[in-house]
Amino acid sequence: MKTTVISMKKRNFIRNKNESSTSGTRSAFRLQIEDGKETAMFFSANKLCRFHIDATDGECGKVKDFLFDDVLNITRYIVVNTGGWLIERQVLISPVAVSQPDFDSYVLPTVLSKKNIEDSPAIQSDLPVSRQHEHNMALYYNWPMYWDSINSSTNTSVTVEPKQIEGDPHLRSVSEITGYHIQCMEGAVGHVEDLIIDTESWCLRYLIIDTRDWLPSKKVIIAFDWITHITWEDRKVHIDLTQNQVKNAPTYDPRLPVNRAYETQLYDFYGRPSYW
């Protein structure tokens, strides 16, 4: 079976080519970090789930969800629903295989062909994704196996231990966390309405919180790094902030870009060190 080797060099080339023609619009924003440096792109996860996957030889499915590591807060896989092109089927694509989203056409380009995606191991709609499945995908695509820090350019063989077969307990769904209640120091303060993903690093950058169930209706954002822990059994996201801090935080307007000035205001308000 023919596989596709996805090099970071090729990915960066395609990304840079797209960046020259893609404008940050609607819920996406372009942020110049420093003159001469690469541009960061932030996108709403809910909006990204409307995007179509563009293979090298045509459209091949639609983004359904994102699976992220709840320890490192980074996207591990993009869940693609291939219904309408194949029999109803879900597959995983690593962010290594995609370039910058094109918000004008709602397309997420990938360096994979339809055949690559068609022949990739399918997943069940329920979690967890087993480590054995991840191992099989990594071998199929020749992707790096992040859990063992193995370079994709080597031919090192990997033995999948029995304890790894059951699944990664830290691999979580973005769709799953959407709707979870936000728990402040004194109690509940709202629910997760959406997430903002940095599509350069594919880390989860912000939570969008809707406070209408507990406070006067308002949308605010907090950094994903400010989460202390998540209790999955009762669907709560815990943060070490007070209700007043969230209530008085800068309002988030999804129609406007979140730029560095907004981020500076946000971090200054909460008295937190910035990530930049």
PDB file of C-alpha atoms in Angstrom:
ATOM      1  CA  MET A   1       0.000   0.000   0.000  1.00  0.00           C
ATOM      2  CA  LYS A   2       1.394   3.361  -0.966  1.00  0.00           C
ATOM      3  CA  THR A   3       1.840   5.849   1.834  1.00  0.00           C
ATOM      4  CA  THR A   4       2.468   9.562   1.925  1.00  0.00           C
ATOM      5  CA  VAL A   5       5.486  10.965   3.728  1.00  0.00           C
ATOM      6  CA  ILE A   6       4.552  14.372   5.112  1.00  0.00           C
ATOM      7  CA  SER A   7       7.578  16.477   5.838  1.00  0.00           C
ATOM      8  CA  MET A   8       7.481  19.650   7.889  1.00  0.00           C
ATOM      9  CA  LYS A   9       9.364  21.387   5.077  1.00  0.00           C
ATOM     10  CA  LYS A  10       6.581  20.624   2.596  1.00  0.00           C
ATOM     11  CA  ARG A  11       3.923  21.650   5.100  1.00  0.00           C
ATOM     12  CA  ASN A  12       5.615  24.990   5.718  1.00  0.00           C
ATOM     13  CA  PHE A  13       5.965  25.631   1.981  1.00  0.00           C
ATOM     14  CA  ILE A  14       2.249  25.117   1.393  1.00  0.00           C
ATOM     15  CA  ARG A  15       1.362  27.156   4.443  1.00  0.00           C
ATOM     16  CA  ASN A  16       3.462  30.105   3.376  1.00  0.00           C
ATOM     17  CA  LYS A  17       1.980  30.006  -0.113  1.00  0.00           C
ATOM     18  CA  ASN A  18      -1.548  30.131   1.265  1.00  0.00           C
ATOM     19  CA  GLU A  19      -0.743  32.873   3.741  1.00  0.00           C
ATOM     20  CA  SER A  20       0.086  35.265   0.947  1.00  0.00           C
ATOM     21  CA  SER A  21      -3.461  35.070  -0.405  1.00  0.00           C
ATOM     22  CA  THR A  22      -5.633  34.301   2.639  1.00  0.00           C
ATOM     23  CA  SER A  23      -7.094  37.187   4.585  1.00  0.00           C
ATOM     24  CA  GLY A  24      -8.260  36.980   8.198  1.00  0.00           C
ATOM     25  CA  THR A  25     -12.016  37.477   8.034  1.00  0.00           C
ATOM     26  CA  ARG A  26     -15.079  36.888  10.164  1.00  0.00           C
ATOM     27  CA  SER A  27     -14.062  34.758  13.172  1.00  0.00           C
ATOM     28  CA  ALA A  28     -10.483  34.362  11.985  1.00  0.00           C
ATOM     29  CA  PHE A  29      -7.842  36.956  12.615  1.00  0.00           C
ATOM     30  CA  ARG A  30      -4.335  37.549  11.393  1.00  0.00           C
ATOM     31  CA  LEU A  31      -1.881  38.709  14.001  1.00  0.00           C
ATOM     32  CA  GLN A  32       1.585  39.973  13.132  1.00  0.00           C
ATOM     33  CA  ILE A  33       3.783  38.923  16.019  1.00  0.00           C
ATOM     34  CA  GLU A  34       6.950  40.704  14.924  1.00  0.00           C
ATOM     35  CA  ASP A  35       8.312  42.161  11.712  1.00  0.00           C
ATOM     36  CA  GLY A  36       9.764  39.382   9.602  1.00  0.00           C
ATOM     37  CA  LYS A  37       8.205  36.658  11.723  1.00  0.00           C
ATOM     38  CA  GLU A  38       5.534  34.131  10.769  1.00  0.00           C
ATOM     39  CA  THR A  39       1.926  35.171  11.218  1.00  0.00           C
ATOM     40  CA  ALA A  40      -0.279  33.449  13.804  1.00  0.00           C
ATOM     41  CA  MET A  41      -3.824  32.480  12.845  1.00  0.00           C
ATOM     42  CA  PHE A  42      -6.638  32.012  15.343  1.00  0.00           C
ATOM     43  CA  PHE A  43      -9.919  30.346  14.388  1.00  0.00           C
ATOM     44  CA  SER A  44     -13.148  29.490  16.171  1.00  0.00           C
ATOM     45  CA  ALA A  45     -13.485  25.703  16.566  1.00  0.00           C
ATOM     46  CA  ASN A  46     -17.222  25.900  15.822  1.00  0.00           C
ATOM     47  CA  LYS A  47     -16.546  27.717  12.556  1.00  0.00           C
ATOM     48  CA  LEU A  48     -13.757  25.324  11.611  1.00  0.00           C
ATOM     49  CA  CYS A  49     -16.260  22.467  11.900  1.00  0.00           C
ATOM     50  CA  ARG A  50     -17.994  23.930   8.823  1.00  0.00           C
ATOM     51  CA  PHE A  51     -14.855  23.582   6.721  1.00  0.00           C
ATOM     52  CA  HIS A  52     -14.367  21.084   3.908  1.00  0.00           C
ATOM     53  CA  ILE A  53     -11.191  19.071   3.574  1.00  0.00           C
ATOM     54  CA  ASP A  54      -9.443  19.781   0.295  1.00  0.00           C
ATOM     55  CA  ALA A  55      -7.234  16.854  -0.802  1.00  0.00           C
ATOM     56  CA  THR A  56      -4.630  17.251  -3.519  1.00  0.00           C
ATOM     57  CA  ASP A  57      -7.163  15.888  -6.031  1.00  0.00           C
ATOM     58  CA  GLY A  58     -10.420  17.398  -4.781  1.00  0.00           C
ATOM     59  CA  GLU A  59     -12.791  17.675  -1.827  1.00  0.00           C
ATOM     60  CA  CYS A  60     -12.874  14.616   0.401  1.00  0.00           C
ATOM     61  CA  GLY A  61     -14.967  15.299   3.479  1.00  0.00           C
ATOM     62  CA  LYS A  62     -15.848  17.782   6.180  1.00  0.00           C
ATOM     63  CA  VAL A  63     -14.323  18.685   9.532  1.00  0.00           C
ATOM     64  CA  LYS A  64     -16.421  17.179  12.307  1.00  0.00           C
ATOM     65  CA  ASP A  65     -14.375  17.629  15.472  1.00  0.00           C
ATOM     66  CA  PHE A  66     -10.921  18.027  16.975  1.00  0.00           C
ATOM     67  CA  LEU A  67      -9.194  15.716  19.435  1.00  0.00           C
ATOM     68  CA  PHE A  68      -6.797  17.421  21.827  1.00  0.00           C
ATOM     69  CA  ASP A  69      -4.348  16.492  24.560  1.00  0.00           C
ATOM     70  CA  ASP A  70      -5.857  17.795  27.821  1.00  0.00           C
ATOM     71  CA  VAL A  71      -2.435  18.019  29.464  1.00  0.00           C
ATOM     72  CA  LEU A  72      -0.527  19.885  26.758  1.00  0.00           C
ATOM     73  CA  ASN A  73      -3.634  21.647  25.335  1.00  0.00           C
ATOM     74  CA  ILE A  74      -2.642  20.878  21.768  1.00  0.00           C
ATOM     75  CA  THR A  75      -4.705  19.470  18.902  1.00  0.00           C
ATOM     76  CA  ARG A  76      -3.614  15.928  18.084  1.00  0.00           C
ATOM     77  CA  TYR A  77      -6.131  15.064  15.352  1.00  0.00           C
ATOM     78  CA  ILE A  78      -8.747  16.582  13.077  1.00  0.00           C
ATOM     79  CA  VAL A  79     -11.810  14.331  12.830  1.00  0.00           C
ATOM     80  CA  VAL A  80     -13.049  14.191   9.242  1.00  0.00           C
ATOM     81  CA  ASN A  81     -16.494  12.949   8.231  1.00  0.00           C
ATOM     82  CA  THR A  82     -16.239  11.498   4.740  1.00  0.00           C
ATOM     83  CA  GLY A  83     -20.004  11.035   4.337  1.00  0.00           C
ATOM     84  CA  GLY A  84     -21.236  12.084   0.900  1.00  0.00           C
ATOM     85  CA  TRP A  85     -17.951  11.063  -0.711  1.00  0.00           C
ATOM     86  CA  LEU A  86     -17.542   7.637   0.829  1.00  0.00           C
ATOM     87  CA  ILE A  87     -19.925   5.515   2.845  1.00  0.00           C
ATOM     88  CA  GLU A  88     -20.492   7.287   6.192  1.00  0.00           C
ATOM     89  CA  ARG A  89     -17.053   7.044   7.748  1.00  0.00           C
ATOM     90  CA  GLN A  90     -14.834   9.022  10.078  1.00  0.00           C
ATOM     91  CA  VAL A  91     -11.067   9.240   9.834  1.00  0.00           C
ATOM     92  CA  LEU A  92      -8.370  11.183  11.635  1.00  0.00           C
ATOM     93  CA  ILE A  93      -5.901  13.594  10.051  1.00  0.00           C
ATOM     94  CA  SER A  94      -2.911  14.984  11.890  1.00  0.00           C
ATOM     95  CA  PRO A  95      -2.423  18.785  11.820  1.00  0.00           C
ATOM     96  CA  VAL A  96       0.988  17.961  10.333  1.00  0.00           C
ATOM     97  CA  ALA A  97      -0.863  17.149   7.085  1.00  0.00           C
ATOM     98  CA  VAL A  98      -2.745  20.462   6.677  1.00  0.00           C
ATOM     99  CA  SER A  99      -1.944  24.060   5.853  1.00  0.00           C
ATOM    100  CA  GLN A 100      -3.697  27.271   6.844  1.00  0.00           C
ATOM    101  CA  PRO A 101      -7.523  27.314   6.628  1.00  0.00           C
ATOM    102  CA  ASP A 102      -9.017  29.454   3.885  1.00  0.00           C
ATOM    103  CA  PHE A 103     -11.945  31.187   5.551  1.00  0.00           C
ATOM    104  CA  ASP A 104     -13.176  32.822   2.360  1.00  0.00           C
ATOM    105  CA  SER A 105     -13.912  29.420   0.809  1.00  0.00           C
ATOM    106  CA  TYR A 106     -14.339  27.434   4.061  1.00  0.00           C
ATOM    107  CA  VAL A 107     -11.619  25.012   2.995  1.00  0.00           C
ATOM    108  CA  LEU A 108      -8.909  23.280   5.004  1.00  0.00           C
ATOM    109  CA  PRO A 109      -6.198  22.213   2.540  1.00  0.00           C
ATOM    110  CA  THR A 110      -4.257  18.997   3.088  1.00  0.00           C
ATOM    111  CA  VAL A 111      -1.262  17.423   1.374  1.00  0.00           C
ATOM    112  CA  LEU A 112      -3.081  14.060   1.315  1.00  0.00           C
ATOM    113  CA  SER A 113      -4.852  12.578  -1.692  1.00  0.00           C
ATOM    114  CA  LYS A 114      -8.363  11.124  -1.659  1.00  0.00           C
ATOM    115  CA  LYS A 115      -6.816   7.673  -1.918  1.00  0.00           C
ATOM    116  CA  ASN A 116      -4.656   8.323   1.147  1.00  0.00           C
ATOM    117  CA  ILE A 117      -7.718   9.297   3.175  1.00  0.00           C
ATOM    118  CA  GLU A 118      -9.943   6.565   1.724  1.00  0.00           C
ATOM    119  CA  ASP A 119      -7.463   3.849   2.716  1.00  0.00           C
ATOM    120  CA  SER A 120      -6.690   5.257   6.165  1.00  0.00           C
ATOM    121  CA  PRO A 121      -7.918   3.371   9.261  1.00  0.00           C
ATOM    122  CA  ALA A 122     -11.467   4.422  10.200  1.00  0.00           C
ATOM    123  CA  ILE A 123     -12.448   5.281  13.772  1.00  0.00           C
ATOM    124  CA  GLN A 124     -15.593   4.700  15.750  1.00  0.00           C
ATOM    125  CA  SER A 125     -17.705   7.749  16.588  1.00  0.00           C
ATOM    126  CA  ASP A 126     -17.150   7.231  20.304  1.00  0.00           C
ATOM    127  CA  LEU A 127     -13.983   7.845  22.310  1.00  0.00           C
ATOM    128  CA  PRO A 128     -11.418   6.860  23.336  1.00  0.00           C
ATOM    129  CA  VAL A 129      -9.277   6.395  20.286  1.00  0.00           C
ATOM    130  CA  SER A 130      -7.036   3.450  21.072  1.00  0.00           C
ATOM    131  CA  ARG A 131      -3.275   3.796  21.058  1.00  0.00           C
ATOM    132  CA  GLN A 132      -3.231   0.805  18.727  1.00  0.00           C
ATOM    133  CA  HIS A 133      -5.318   2.827  16.240  1.00  0.00           C
ATOM    134  CA  GLU A 134      -2.958   5.784  16.587  1.00  0.00           C
ATOM    135  CA  HIS A 135      -0.026   3.460  16.056  1.00  0.00           C
ATOM    136  CA  ASN A 136      -1.607   2.015  12.891  1.00  0.00           C
ATOM    137  CA  MET A 137      -2.298   5.510  11.524  1.00  0.00           C
ATOM    138  CA  ALA A 138       1.231   6.666  12.251  1.00  0.00           C
ATOM    139  CA  LEU A 139       2.606   3.696  10.346  1.00  0.00           C
ATOM    140  CA  TYR A 140       0.176   4.212   7.439  1.00  0.00           C
ATOM    141  CA  TYR A 141       0.927   7.916   6.996  1.00  0.00           C
ATOM    142  CA  ASN A 142       4.520   7.762   8.240  1.00  0.00           C
ATOM    143  CA  TRP A 143       3.627  10.362  10.865  1.00  0.00           C
ATOM    144  CA  PRO A 144       5.784  10.939  13.954  1.00  0.00           C
ATOM    145  CA  MET A 145       4.547   9.013  16.990  1.00  0.00           C
ATOM    146  CA  TYR A 146       4.329  11.833  19.529  1.00  0.00           C
ATOM    147  CA  TRP A 147       4.033   9.587  22.585  1.00  0.00           C
ATOM    148  CA  ASP A 148       7.502   8.161  22.048  1.00  0.00           C
ATOM    149  CA  SER A 149       9.055  11.265  20.432  1.00  0.00           C
ATOM    150  CA  ILE A 150      10.093   9.228  17.401  1.00  0.00           C
ATOM    151  CA  ASN A 151      11.336  11.093  14.357  1.00  0.00           C
ATOM    152  CA  SER A 152       9.377  10.159  11.237  1.00  0.00           C
ATOM    153  CA  SER A 153      12.568  10.108   9.202  1.00  0.00           C
ATOM    154  CA  THR A 154      13.958   7.104  11.102  1.00  0.00           C
ATOM    155  CA  ASN A 155      13.116   3.470  10.591  1.00  0.00           C
ATOM    156  CA  THR A 156      13.003   2.675  14.298  1.00  0.00           C
ATOM    157  CA  SER A 157      10.463  -0.032  15.022  1.00  0.00           C
ATOM    158  CA  VAL A 158       7.947   0.542  17.817  1.00  0.00           C
ATOM    159  CA  THR A 159       6.417  -2.071  20.054  1.00  0.00           C
ATOM    160  CA  VAL A 160       2.928  -1.182  21.245  1.00  0.00           C
ATOM    161  CA  GLU A 161       2.624  -2.321  24.833  1.00  0.00           C
ATOM    162  CA  PRO A 162      -0.652  -4.012  25.920  1.00  0.00           C
ATOM    163  CA  LYS A 163      -1.371  -1.198  28.380  1.00  0.00           C
ATOM    164  CA  GLN A 164      -1.292   1.290  25.478  1.00  0.00           C
ATOM    165  CA  ILE A 165      -3.953  -0.514  23.470  1.00  0.00           C
ATOM    166  CA  GLU A 166      -6.906   0.703  25.537  1.00  0.00           C
ATOM    167  CA  GLY A 167      -6.570   4.364  24.627  1.00  0.00           C
ATOM    168  CA  ASP A 168      -5.042   7.640  25.653  1.00  0.00           C
ATOM    169  CA  PRO A 169      -6.960   9.024  28.669  1.00  0.00           C
ATOM    170  CA  HIS A 170      -5.745  12.527  27.827  1.00  0.00           C
ATOM    171  CA  LEU A 171      -7.145  12.543  24.289  1.00  0.00           C
ATOM    172  CA  ARG A 172     -10.359  14.612  24.437  1.00  0.00           C
ATOM    173  CA  SER A 173     -12.941  15.997  22.040  1.00  0.00           C
ATOM    174  CA  VAL A 174     -13.536  19.711  21.448  1.00  0.00           C
ATOM    175  CA  SER A 175     -17.215  18.943  20.819  1.00  0.00           C
ATOM    176  CA  GLU A 176     -17.323  17.170  24.164  1.00  0.00           C
ATOM    177  CA  ILE A 177     -16.043  20.133  26.169  1.00  0.00           C
ATOM    178  CA  THR A 178     -18.368  22.613  24.427  1.00  0.00           C
ATOM    179  CA  GLY A 179     -21.284  23.245  26.805  1.00  0.00           C
ATOM    180  CA  TYR A 180     -19.362  22.351  29.965  1.00  0.00           C
ATOM    181  CA  HIS A 181     -20.060  24.600  32.956  1.00  0.00           C
ATOM    182  CA  ILE A 182     -17.384  27.060  34.075  1.00  0.00           C
ATOM    183  CA  GLN A 183     -16.644  26.728  37.775  1.00  0.00           C
ATOM    184  CA  CYS A 184     -15.096  29.771  39.497  1.00  0.00           C
ATOM    185  CA  MET A 185     -13.880  29.948  43.095  1.00  0.00           C
ATOM    186  CA  GLU A 186     -17.374  30.752  44.444  1.00  0.00           C
ATOM    187  CA  GLY A 187     -19.390  28.655  42.022  1.00  0.00           C
ATOM    188  CA  ALA A 188     -20.668  28.471  38.461  1.00  0.00           C
ATOM    189  CA  VAL A 189     -20.278  31.459  36.158  1.00  0.00           C
ATOM    190  CA  GLY A 190     -21.233  30.324  32.651  1.00  0.00           C
ATOM    191  CA  HIS A 191     -20.622  27.625  30.078  1.00  0.00           C
ATOM    192  CA  VAL A 192     -18.136  26.947  27.311  1.00  0.00           C
ATOM    193  CA  GLU A 193     -19.621  28.225  24.064  1.00  0.00           C
ATOM    194  CA  ASP A 194     -16.629  27.780  21.783  1.00  0.00           C
ATOM    195  CA  LEU A 195     -12.848  27.473  21.658  1.00  0.00           C
ATOM    196  CA  ILE A 196     -10.262  29.442  19.722  1.00  0.00           C
ATOM    197  CA  ILE A 197      -7.517  27.405  18.083  1.00  0.00           C
ATOM    198  CA  ASP A 198      -4.153  28.714  16.965  1.00  0.00           C
ATOM    199  CA  THR A 199      -3.732  27.009  13.591  1.00  0.00           C
ATOM    200  CA  GLU A 200      -0.008  27.714  13.473  1.00  0.00           C
ATOM    201  CA  SER A 201       0.826  25.672  16.567  1.00  0.00           C
ATOM    202  CA  TRP A 202      -2.587  23.924  16.764  1.00  0.00           C
ATOM    203  CA  CYS A 203      -2.749  24.686  20.481  1.00  0.00           C
ATOM    204  CA  LEU A 204      -6.039  25.574  22.149  1.00  0.00           C
ATOM    205  CA  ARG A 205      -5.588  29.267  22.898  1.00  0.00           C
ATOM    206  CA  TYR A 206      -8.867  30.521  24.424  1.00  0.00           C
ATOM    207  CA  LEU A 207     -12.231  29.440  25.832  1.00  0.00           C
ATOM    208  CA  ILE A 208     -15.252  31.524  24.862  1.00  0.00           C
ATOM    209  CA  ILE A 209     -17.593  31.711  27.859  1.00  0.00           C
ATOM    210  CA  ASP A 210     -21.272  32.631  27.764  1.00  0.00           C
ATOM    211  CA  THR A 211     -22.413  33.888  31.189  1.00  0.00           C
ATOM    212  CA  ARG A 212     -26.160  34.187  30.479  1.00  0.00           C
ATOM    213  CA  ASP A 213     -27.196  31.335  32.789  1.00  0.00           C
ATOM    214  CA  TRP A 214     -25.575  32.874  35.877  1.00  0.00           C
ATOM    215  CA  LEU A 215     -24.788  36.528  35.205  1.00  0.00           C
ATOM    216  CA  PRO A 216     -26.175  39.211  32.879  1.00  0.00           C
ATOM    217  CA  SER A 217     -25.697  37.855  29.373  1.00  0.00           C
ATOM    218  CA  LYS A 218     -22.176  38.472  28.204  1.00  0.00           C
ATOM    219  CA  LYS A 219     -19.434  36.684  26.287  1.00  0.00           C
ATOM    220  CA  VAL A 220     -15.866  36.748  27.558  1.00  0.00           C
ATOM    221  CA  ILE A 221     -12.752  34.788  26.744  1.00  0.00           C
ATOM    222  CA  ILE A 222     -10.122  33.316  29.026  1.00  0.00           C
ATOM    223  CA  ALA A 223      -6.845  31.658  28.165  1.00  0.00           C
ATOM    224  CA  PHE A 224      -6.954  27.873  28.007  1.00  0.00           C
ATOM    225  CA  ASP A 225      -3.827  27.878  30.183  1.00  0.00           C
ATOM    226  CA  TRP A 226      -5.828  29.374  33.055  1.00  0.00           C
ATOM    227  CA  ILE A 227      -7.854  26.209  33.519  1.00  0.00           C
ATOM    228  CA  THR A 228      -6.821  24.460  36.734  1.00  0.00           C
ATOM    229  CA  HIS A 229      -8.534  21.164  35.885  1.00  0.00           C
ATOM    230  CA  ILE A 230     -11.552  19.636  34.158  1.00  0.00           C
ATOM    231  CA  THR A 231     -13.903  17.192  35.865  1.00  0.00           C
ATOM    232  CA  TRP A 232     -15.233  15.122  32.987  1.00  0.00           C
ATOM    233  CA  GLU A 233     -17.751  13.180  35.072  1.00  0.00           C
ATOM    234  CA  ASP A 234     -19.801  16.285  35.958  1.00  0.00           C
ATOM    235  CA  ARG A 235     -18.922  18.323  32.848  1.00  0.00           C
ATOM    236  CA  LYS A 236     -17.180  21.222  34.612  1.00  0.00           C
ATOM    237  CA  VAL A 237     -14.190  23.376  33.690  1.00  0.00           C
ATOM    238  CA  HIS A 238     -12.516  24.776  36.822  1.00  0.00           C
ATOM    239  CA  ILE A 239     -10.680  28.110  36.784  1.00  0.00           C
ATOM    240  CA  ASP A 240      -8.950  30.027  39.584  1.00  0.00           C
ATOM    241  CA  LEU A 241     -10.826  33.256  38.902  1.00  0.00           C
ATOM    242  CA  THR A 242     -13.639  34.947  40.801  1.00  0.00           C
ATOM    243  CA  GLN A 243     -17.126  35.542  39.455  1.00  0.00           C
ATOM    244  CA  ASN A 244     -16.501  39.289  39.610  1.00  0.00           C
ATOM    245  CA  GLN A 245     -13.377  38.946  37.494  1.00  0.00           C
ATOM    246  CA  VAL A 246     -15.304  37.106  34.811  1.00  0.00           C
ATOM    247  CA  LYS A 247     -18.286  39.448  35.096  1.00  0.00           C
ATOM    248  CA  ASN A 248     -16.117  42.555  34.655  1.00  0.00           C
ATOM    249  CA  ALA A 249     -13.770  41.106  32.034  1.00  0.00           C
ATOM    250  CA  PRO A 250     -13.492  42.726  28.587  1.00  0.00           C
ATOM    251  CA  THR A 251     -16.471  41.736  26.450  1.00  0.00           C
ATOM    252  CA  TYR A 252     -15.791  39.379  23.577  1.00  0.00           C
ATOM    253  CA  ASP A 253     -17.466  40.302  20.300  1.00  0.00           C
ATOM    254  CA  PRO A 254     -17.132  37.478  17.737  1.00  0.00           C
ATOM    255  CA  ARG A 255     -17.661  39.980  14.912  1.00  0.00           C
ATOM    256  CA  LEU A 256     -14.418  41.775  15.760  1.00  0.00           C
ATOM    257  CA  PRO A 257     -10.847  40.505  15.509  1.00  0.00           C
ATOM    258  CA  VAL A 258      -9.032  39.631  18.698  1.00  0.00           C
ATOM    259  CA  ASN A 259      -5.763  41.446  18.147  1.00  0.00           C
ATOM    260  CA  ARG A 260      -2.670  41.938  20.268  1.00  0.00           C
ATOM    261  CA  ALA A 261      -4.173  45.082  21.816  1.00  0.00           C
ATOM    262  CA  TYR A 262      -7.196  43.057  22.974  1.00  0.00           C
ATOM    263  CA  GLU A 263      -4.965  40.265  24.272  1.00  0.00           C
ATOM    264  CA  THR A 264      -2.834  42.769  26.179  1.00  0.00           C
ATOM    265  CA  GLN A 265      -5.959  44.276  27.740  1.00  0.00           C
ATOM    266  CA  LEU A 266      -7.194  40.817  28.667  1.00  0.00           C
ATOM    267  CA  TYR A 267      -3.963  39.655  30.303  1.00  0.00           C
ATOM    268  CA  ASP A 268      -3.523  42.985  32.095  1.00  0.00           C
ATOM    269  CA  PHE A 269      -7.077  42.804  33.454  1.00  0.00           C
ATOM    270  CA  TYR A 270      -6.509  39.343  34.909  1.00  0.00           C
ATOM    271  CA  GLY A 271      -2.973  40.170  36.020  1.00  0.00           C
ATOM    272  CA  ARG A 272      -1.569  37.145  34.232  1.00  0.00           C
ATOM    273  CA  PRO A 273       1.769  36.862  32.420  1.00  0.00           C
ATOM    274  CA  SER A 274       1.401  36.830  28.644  1.00  0.00           C
ATOM    275  CA  TYR A 275       2.470  33.946  26.417  1.00  0.00           C
ATOM    276  CA  TRP A 276       4.156  36.171  23.812  1.00  0.00           C
TER     277      TRP A 276
END
